[in-house]
Every structure is written in C-alpha cells, then in structure tokens.
Coordinates of C-alpha atoms in Angstrom, one line a residue:
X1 CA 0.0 0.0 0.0
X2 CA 3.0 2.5 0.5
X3 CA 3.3 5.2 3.1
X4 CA 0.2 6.6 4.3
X5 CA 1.9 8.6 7.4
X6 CA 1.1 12.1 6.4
X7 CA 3.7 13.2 9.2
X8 CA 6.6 11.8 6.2
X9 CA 7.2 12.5 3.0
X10 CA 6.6 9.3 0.8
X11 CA 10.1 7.3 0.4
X12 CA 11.1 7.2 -3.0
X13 CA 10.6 3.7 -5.1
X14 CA 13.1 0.7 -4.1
X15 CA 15.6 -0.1 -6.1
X16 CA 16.7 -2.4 -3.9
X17 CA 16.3 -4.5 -1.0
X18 CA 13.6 -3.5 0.5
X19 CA 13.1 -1.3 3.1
X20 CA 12.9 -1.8 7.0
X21 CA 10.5 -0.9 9.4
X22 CA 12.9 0.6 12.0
X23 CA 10.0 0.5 14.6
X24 CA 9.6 -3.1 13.9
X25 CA 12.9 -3.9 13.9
X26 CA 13.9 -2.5 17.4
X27 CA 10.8 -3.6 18.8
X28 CA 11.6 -7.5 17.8
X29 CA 15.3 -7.0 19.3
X30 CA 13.4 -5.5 22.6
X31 CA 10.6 -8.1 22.7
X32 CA 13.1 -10.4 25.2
X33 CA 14.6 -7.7 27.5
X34 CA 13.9 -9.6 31.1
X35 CA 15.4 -9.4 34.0
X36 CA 16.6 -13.0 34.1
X37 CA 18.3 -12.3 30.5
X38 CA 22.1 -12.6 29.5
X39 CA 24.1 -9.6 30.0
X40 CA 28.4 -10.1 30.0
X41 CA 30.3 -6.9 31.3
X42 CA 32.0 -5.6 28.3
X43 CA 36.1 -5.0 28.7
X44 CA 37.6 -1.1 28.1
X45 CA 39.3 -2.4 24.7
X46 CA 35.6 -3.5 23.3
X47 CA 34.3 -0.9 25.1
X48 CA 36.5 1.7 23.0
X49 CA 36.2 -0.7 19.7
X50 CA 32.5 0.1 19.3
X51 CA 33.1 4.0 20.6
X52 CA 36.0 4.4 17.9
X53 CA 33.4 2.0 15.6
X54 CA 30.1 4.4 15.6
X55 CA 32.6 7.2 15.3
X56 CA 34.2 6.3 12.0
X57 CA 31.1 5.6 10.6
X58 CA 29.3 8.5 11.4
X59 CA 32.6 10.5 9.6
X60 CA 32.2 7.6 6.6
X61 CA 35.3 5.6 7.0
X62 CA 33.1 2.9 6.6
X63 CA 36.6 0.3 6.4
X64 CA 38.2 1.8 9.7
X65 CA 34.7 1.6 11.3
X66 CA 34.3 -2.1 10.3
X67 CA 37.5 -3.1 11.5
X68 CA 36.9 -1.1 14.5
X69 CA 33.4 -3.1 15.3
X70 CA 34.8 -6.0 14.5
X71 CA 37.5 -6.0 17.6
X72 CA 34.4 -6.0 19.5
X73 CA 32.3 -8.5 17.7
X74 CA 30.1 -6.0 16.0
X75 CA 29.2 -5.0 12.6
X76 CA 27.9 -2.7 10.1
X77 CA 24.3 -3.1 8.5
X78 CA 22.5 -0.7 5.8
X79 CA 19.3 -0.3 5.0
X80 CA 16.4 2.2 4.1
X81 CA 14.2 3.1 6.7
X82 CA 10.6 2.4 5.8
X83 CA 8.6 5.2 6.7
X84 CA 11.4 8.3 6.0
X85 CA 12.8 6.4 3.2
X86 CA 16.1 8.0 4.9
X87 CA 19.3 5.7 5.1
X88 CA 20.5 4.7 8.0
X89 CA 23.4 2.7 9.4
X90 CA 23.0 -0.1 12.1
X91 CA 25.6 -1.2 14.5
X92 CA 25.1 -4.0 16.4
X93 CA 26.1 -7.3 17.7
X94 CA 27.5 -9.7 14.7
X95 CA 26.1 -12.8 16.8
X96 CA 22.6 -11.2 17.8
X97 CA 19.9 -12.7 16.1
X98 CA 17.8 -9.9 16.5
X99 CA 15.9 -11.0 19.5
X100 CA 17.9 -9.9 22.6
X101 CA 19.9 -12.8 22.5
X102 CA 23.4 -11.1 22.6
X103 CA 25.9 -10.3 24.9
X104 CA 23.4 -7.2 25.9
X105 CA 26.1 -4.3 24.4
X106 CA 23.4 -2.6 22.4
X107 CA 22.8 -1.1 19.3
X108 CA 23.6 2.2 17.5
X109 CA 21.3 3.8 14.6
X110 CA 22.7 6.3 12.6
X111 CA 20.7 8.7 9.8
X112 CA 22.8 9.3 7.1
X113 CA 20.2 11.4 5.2
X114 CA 22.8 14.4 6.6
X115 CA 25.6 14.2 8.8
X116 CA 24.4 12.7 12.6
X117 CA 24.3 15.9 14.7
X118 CA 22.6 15.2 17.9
X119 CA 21.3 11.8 19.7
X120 CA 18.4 10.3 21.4
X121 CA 19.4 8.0 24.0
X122 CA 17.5 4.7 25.6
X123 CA 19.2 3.2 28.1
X124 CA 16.2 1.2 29.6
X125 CA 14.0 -0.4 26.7
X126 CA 11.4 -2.9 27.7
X127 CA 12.1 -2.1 31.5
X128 CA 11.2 1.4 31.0
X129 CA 8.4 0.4 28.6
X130 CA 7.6 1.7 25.5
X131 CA 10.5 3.9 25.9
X132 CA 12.3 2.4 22.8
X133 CA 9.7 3.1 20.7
X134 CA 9.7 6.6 22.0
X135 CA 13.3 7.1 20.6
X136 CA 12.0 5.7 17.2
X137 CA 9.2 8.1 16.6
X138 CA 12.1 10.9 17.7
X139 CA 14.9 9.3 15.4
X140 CA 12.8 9.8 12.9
X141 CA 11.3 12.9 13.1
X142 CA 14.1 15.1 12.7
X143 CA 17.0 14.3 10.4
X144 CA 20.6 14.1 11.6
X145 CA 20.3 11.7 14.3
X146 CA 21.9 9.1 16.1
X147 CA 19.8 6.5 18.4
X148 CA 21.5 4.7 21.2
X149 CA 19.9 1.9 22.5
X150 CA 20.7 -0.5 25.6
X151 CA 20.8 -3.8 24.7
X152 CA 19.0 -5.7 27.9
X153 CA 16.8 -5.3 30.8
X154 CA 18.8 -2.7 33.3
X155 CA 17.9 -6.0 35.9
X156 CA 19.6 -8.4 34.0
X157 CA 23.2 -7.9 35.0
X158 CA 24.8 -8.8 38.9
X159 CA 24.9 -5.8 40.7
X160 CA 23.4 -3.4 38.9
X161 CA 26.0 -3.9 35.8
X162 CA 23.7 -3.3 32.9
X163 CA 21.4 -0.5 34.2
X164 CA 23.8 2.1 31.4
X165 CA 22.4 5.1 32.6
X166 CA 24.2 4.6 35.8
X167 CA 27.5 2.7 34.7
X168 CA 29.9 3.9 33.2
X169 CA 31.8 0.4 32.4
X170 CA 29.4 -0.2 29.3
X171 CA 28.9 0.2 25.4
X172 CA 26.2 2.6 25.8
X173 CA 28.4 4.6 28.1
X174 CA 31.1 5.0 25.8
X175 CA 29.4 5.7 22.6
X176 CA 27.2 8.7 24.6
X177 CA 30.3 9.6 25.5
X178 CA 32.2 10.1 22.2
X179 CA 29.1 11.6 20.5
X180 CA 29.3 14.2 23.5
X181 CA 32.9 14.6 22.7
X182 CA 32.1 15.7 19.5
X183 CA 29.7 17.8 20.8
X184 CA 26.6 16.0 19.7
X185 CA 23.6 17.5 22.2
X186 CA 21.4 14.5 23.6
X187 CA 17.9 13.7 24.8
X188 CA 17.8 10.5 27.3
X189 CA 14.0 9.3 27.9
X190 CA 13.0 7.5 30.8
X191 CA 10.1 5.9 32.5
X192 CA 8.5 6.2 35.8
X193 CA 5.2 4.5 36.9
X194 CA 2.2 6.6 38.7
X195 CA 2.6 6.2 42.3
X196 CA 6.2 7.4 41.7
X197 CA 4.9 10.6 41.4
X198 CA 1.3 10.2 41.6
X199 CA -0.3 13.7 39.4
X200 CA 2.8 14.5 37.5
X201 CA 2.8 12.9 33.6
X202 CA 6.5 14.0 32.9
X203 CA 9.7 15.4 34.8
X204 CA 12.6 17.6 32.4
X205 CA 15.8 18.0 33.6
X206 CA 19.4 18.9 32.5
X207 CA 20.9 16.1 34.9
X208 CA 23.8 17.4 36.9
X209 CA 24.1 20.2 34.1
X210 CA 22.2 23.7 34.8
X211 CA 18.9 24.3 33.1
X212 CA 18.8 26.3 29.7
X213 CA 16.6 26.8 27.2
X214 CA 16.0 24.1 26.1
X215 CA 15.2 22.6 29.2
X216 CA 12.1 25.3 29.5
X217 CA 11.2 25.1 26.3
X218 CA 10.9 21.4 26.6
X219 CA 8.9 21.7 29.5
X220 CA 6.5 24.3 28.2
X221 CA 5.8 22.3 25.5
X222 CA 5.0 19.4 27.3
X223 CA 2.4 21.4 28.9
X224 CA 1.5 22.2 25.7
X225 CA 0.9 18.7 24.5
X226 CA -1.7 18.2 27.5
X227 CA 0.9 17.3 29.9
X228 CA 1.4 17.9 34.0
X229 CA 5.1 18.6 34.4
X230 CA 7.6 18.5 37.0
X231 CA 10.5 21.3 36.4
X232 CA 13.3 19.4 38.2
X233 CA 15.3 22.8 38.3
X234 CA 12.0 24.5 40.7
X235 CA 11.8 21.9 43.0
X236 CA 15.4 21.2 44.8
X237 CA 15.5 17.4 45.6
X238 CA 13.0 16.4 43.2
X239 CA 13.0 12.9 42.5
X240 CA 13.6 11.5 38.8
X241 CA 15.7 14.4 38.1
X242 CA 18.8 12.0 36.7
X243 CA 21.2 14.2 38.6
X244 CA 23.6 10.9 39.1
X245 CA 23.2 9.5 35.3
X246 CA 26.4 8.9 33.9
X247 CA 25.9 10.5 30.1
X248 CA 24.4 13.7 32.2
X249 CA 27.2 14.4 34.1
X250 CA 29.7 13.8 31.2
X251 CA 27.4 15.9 29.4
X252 CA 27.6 19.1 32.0
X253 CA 31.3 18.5 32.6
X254 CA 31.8 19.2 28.9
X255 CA 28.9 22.1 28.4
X256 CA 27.2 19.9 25.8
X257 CA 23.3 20.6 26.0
X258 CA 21.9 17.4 27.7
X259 CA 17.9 16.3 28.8
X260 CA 16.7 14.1 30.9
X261 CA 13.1 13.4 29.8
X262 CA 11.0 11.0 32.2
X263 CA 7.7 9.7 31.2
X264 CA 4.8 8.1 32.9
X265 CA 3.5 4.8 31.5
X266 CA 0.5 6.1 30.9
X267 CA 2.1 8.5 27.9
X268 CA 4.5 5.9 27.0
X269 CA 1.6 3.5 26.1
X270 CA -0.5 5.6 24.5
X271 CA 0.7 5.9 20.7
X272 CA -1.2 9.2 20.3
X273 CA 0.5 10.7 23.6
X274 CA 3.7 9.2 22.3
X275 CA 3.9 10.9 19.0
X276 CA 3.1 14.4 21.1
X277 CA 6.2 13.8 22.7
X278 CA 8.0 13.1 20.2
X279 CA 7.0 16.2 18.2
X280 CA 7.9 18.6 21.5
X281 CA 11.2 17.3 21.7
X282 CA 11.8 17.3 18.0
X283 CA 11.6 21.2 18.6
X284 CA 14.3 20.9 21.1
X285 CA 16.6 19.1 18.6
X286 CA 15.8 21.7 15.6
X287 CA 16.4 24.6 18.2
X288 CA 19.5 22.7 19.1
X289 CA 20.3 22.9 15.6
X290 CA 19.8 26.6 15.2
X291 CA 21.8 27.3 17.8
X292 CA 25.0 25.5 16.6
X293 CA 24.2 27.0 12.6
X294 CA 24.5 30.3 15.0
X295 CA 27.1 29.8 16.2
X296 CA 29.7 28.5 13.1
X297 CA 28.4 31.7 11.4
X298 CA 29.2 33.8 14.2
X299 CA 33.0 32.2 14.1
X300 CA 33.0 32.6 10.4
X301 CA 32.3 36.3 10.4

C-alpha cells in the first residue's frame, strides 16, 4: 500500500532491498529484555572498539569503522528506513539474532540522510516500557540523528552492571560519551510509573548540568501537549531528576546541552501521547540545531 503517514514525505521507489521498518525492527530485538536475560560486562578495549566504531562511521570511513566493530564482535548493517525512506546505518552485535539474545552491548542507529548531529538516548528499553519506541518516533522525526539503545533489561546484569544510565563500564556509556565529545547534544527518555509521582505525567531536567533553554522550552511544551510537568530545576531534591546519570554528568562536565526526559506509562503507552512527545522534543533538537548554525556563522564572520 505504501506510506500513508502524512507526518513523512513518501520514500522514494526501491531499487533495492527492500526497506525496514525501523520500529519493527527495534521492537523485535526488545521483545526479550527480562530481568533474568544474559548480560556479560563488556572490557575497556571492546568498550572503546565500538566508541571508535560508531565514530568512524558516522565520519564515513566505513573500512576503519568495520574493522573497529569488529574487535568487538560487531558490525555494520545498511538499509532504508521504511517510513522516512532515509538511510541509515545499524551497529550492532554480529552474533545477535535480532531477538535480545546477545551479549546485551546494544545497538547504534545512525541517519545518514545528513551528517548525525545530535542523539536520542535509551538506556532502559522494555524495562522502561515503551520507551524504545519513543526514541524511534524521535529518530525519525528530525534528520541528523543518532539512536543509542541498551541492549537488555537494566535487571539483568549482577549488581546493577547493565542499568547504562548509571554505569559507566558499558557500550552505551562510551558511545554517549564520544558523540558528546564531539559535541553531539542528547535527549535521554525514561520511565516512571504513577505512584512514583502520583499527578505529575512527565519530569525535564538537565541532569547534573544547569537548566537552559532548552530545558524550558521542553517543558513548556509538554504542557502544551496536555501534559502535568515537573520542572526538576523548581523543586530542589526532586525525585527523577537524573542528577547521578552517567551520560548527564559527562554531558555538563563538557557544556554539551543534555535532557533528561522522564515519562509516565501512561504517555509511554498511549501511541497518540507518544507521538506528542516526540513532536515537542523534535523542537528541542531543531532549536539545538539553530543554535549550533548560529554559532559557526558567528566564528565565520
């Protein structure tokens, strides 16, 4: 039937294999996240393998980022994307058969449609539910981006070793981190459930960093979008506000603009409520973007 998602452009005809439906595809990797699944403690050399990877092909040295991955037992997948028709690069897991079944490093999306210039991170899919699907719908509603996704349960590793947004020994943790070193801003979403903070549907935050812009502007528009918002910034102490995550505070230490979104299950699950998230955070990005085409023609002139 083709593309009837009036939010995209129609992709153009295939000329070749034919295209994937990102949403699908993360969704069937997701579908085994449990807390009883496999997760191994990746060493600093794989660690920095995959880092130096996702780098190299996000610059287009497609043969140093290949022999990169493969140090680390990953590769290099290309397809069309379904409903943007955009190409984008996978990275993941040469041995993962697409159902969780991994060593639980992760996987790394990159749009090539122009060059990657911010990220949406996911460092709890399945446990934080629905948030996976969240980072889709953002991925692909503004081009440029880069989608970092955990690759188990955060329960599923002894002591806490494969909750990413709160280790700093994983794959997740050093790809954030070399994006940020390149200055790529980020978005990380998270879940909460209800009686967590019972009458709130969202909390924004910059992390450890110091609220902007973006952070109001985020928030407003979640207010916007029908939502009850908790401005972690007003309310000293305030719980969910992601002031320990690992990818915040090596965002702030570096002055790289940085959010930490957190959603109740009740907007996660909704599809409708979903997509109005993803459209007030796409703002953020394009601002985001602005602000950096600002700036290179302030140091030009």
């Amino acid at each position: 039937m083709g593309n009837t998602d009036s939010r995209y452009p129609p992709p153009p005809a295939p000329s070749g294999p034919a295209p994937v439906d990102l949403a699908a595809r993360v969704d069937a990797f997701t579908a085994d996240f449990l807390p009883s699944g496999r997760y191994t403690v990746p060493g600093a050399a794989q660690r920095r393998a995959v880092a130096d990877g996702v780098l190299g092909a996000l610059d287009g040295r497609t043969g140093d980022a290949e022999r990169a991955l493969a140090r680390a037992g990953y590769r290099i997948t290309e397809f069309t994307e379904a409903v943007t028709g955009r190409r984008v690069t996978e990275i993941a897991e040469a041995d993962d058969a697409g159902a969780g079944d991994g060593r639980g490093w992760g996987r790394v999306y990159l749009d090539r449609s122009v060059r990657p210039a911010w990220s949406v991170q996911v460092p709890h899919p399945a446990s934080d539910v629905r948030t996976e699907a969240l980072g889709v719908e953002l991925f692909r509603a503004v081009p440029g981006g880069v989608l970092v996704l955990a690759g188990a349960h955060r329960r599923a590793g002894a002591d806490g070793s494969s909750d990413v947004a709160h280790r700093s020994d994983t794959v997740f943790a050093a790809v954030v981190e070399a994006l940020t070193l390149r200055g790529l801003p980020g978005i990380q979403v998270h879940g909460f459930g209800a009686a967590s903070l019972p009458g709130r549907d969202a909390v924004v935050s910059s992390g450890a960093g110091r609220p902007g812009p973006a952070a109001e502007l985020t928030a407003a528009g979640l207010d916007g979008a029908g939502l009850v918002v908790r401005r972690a910034w007003r309310e000293p102490g305030a719980r969910l506000a992601g002031v320990t995550n690992v990818a915040g505070v090596f965002a702030a230490g570096l002055g790289v603009p940085w959010l930490h979104v957190e959603l109740t299950y009740g907007v996660r699950a909704d599809p409708a409520r979903r997509v109005a998230v993803a459209r007030v955070l796409a703002e953020t990005v394009r601002g985001w973007a602005a602000d950096q085409q600002g700036r290179r023609r302030r140091s030009i002139t």
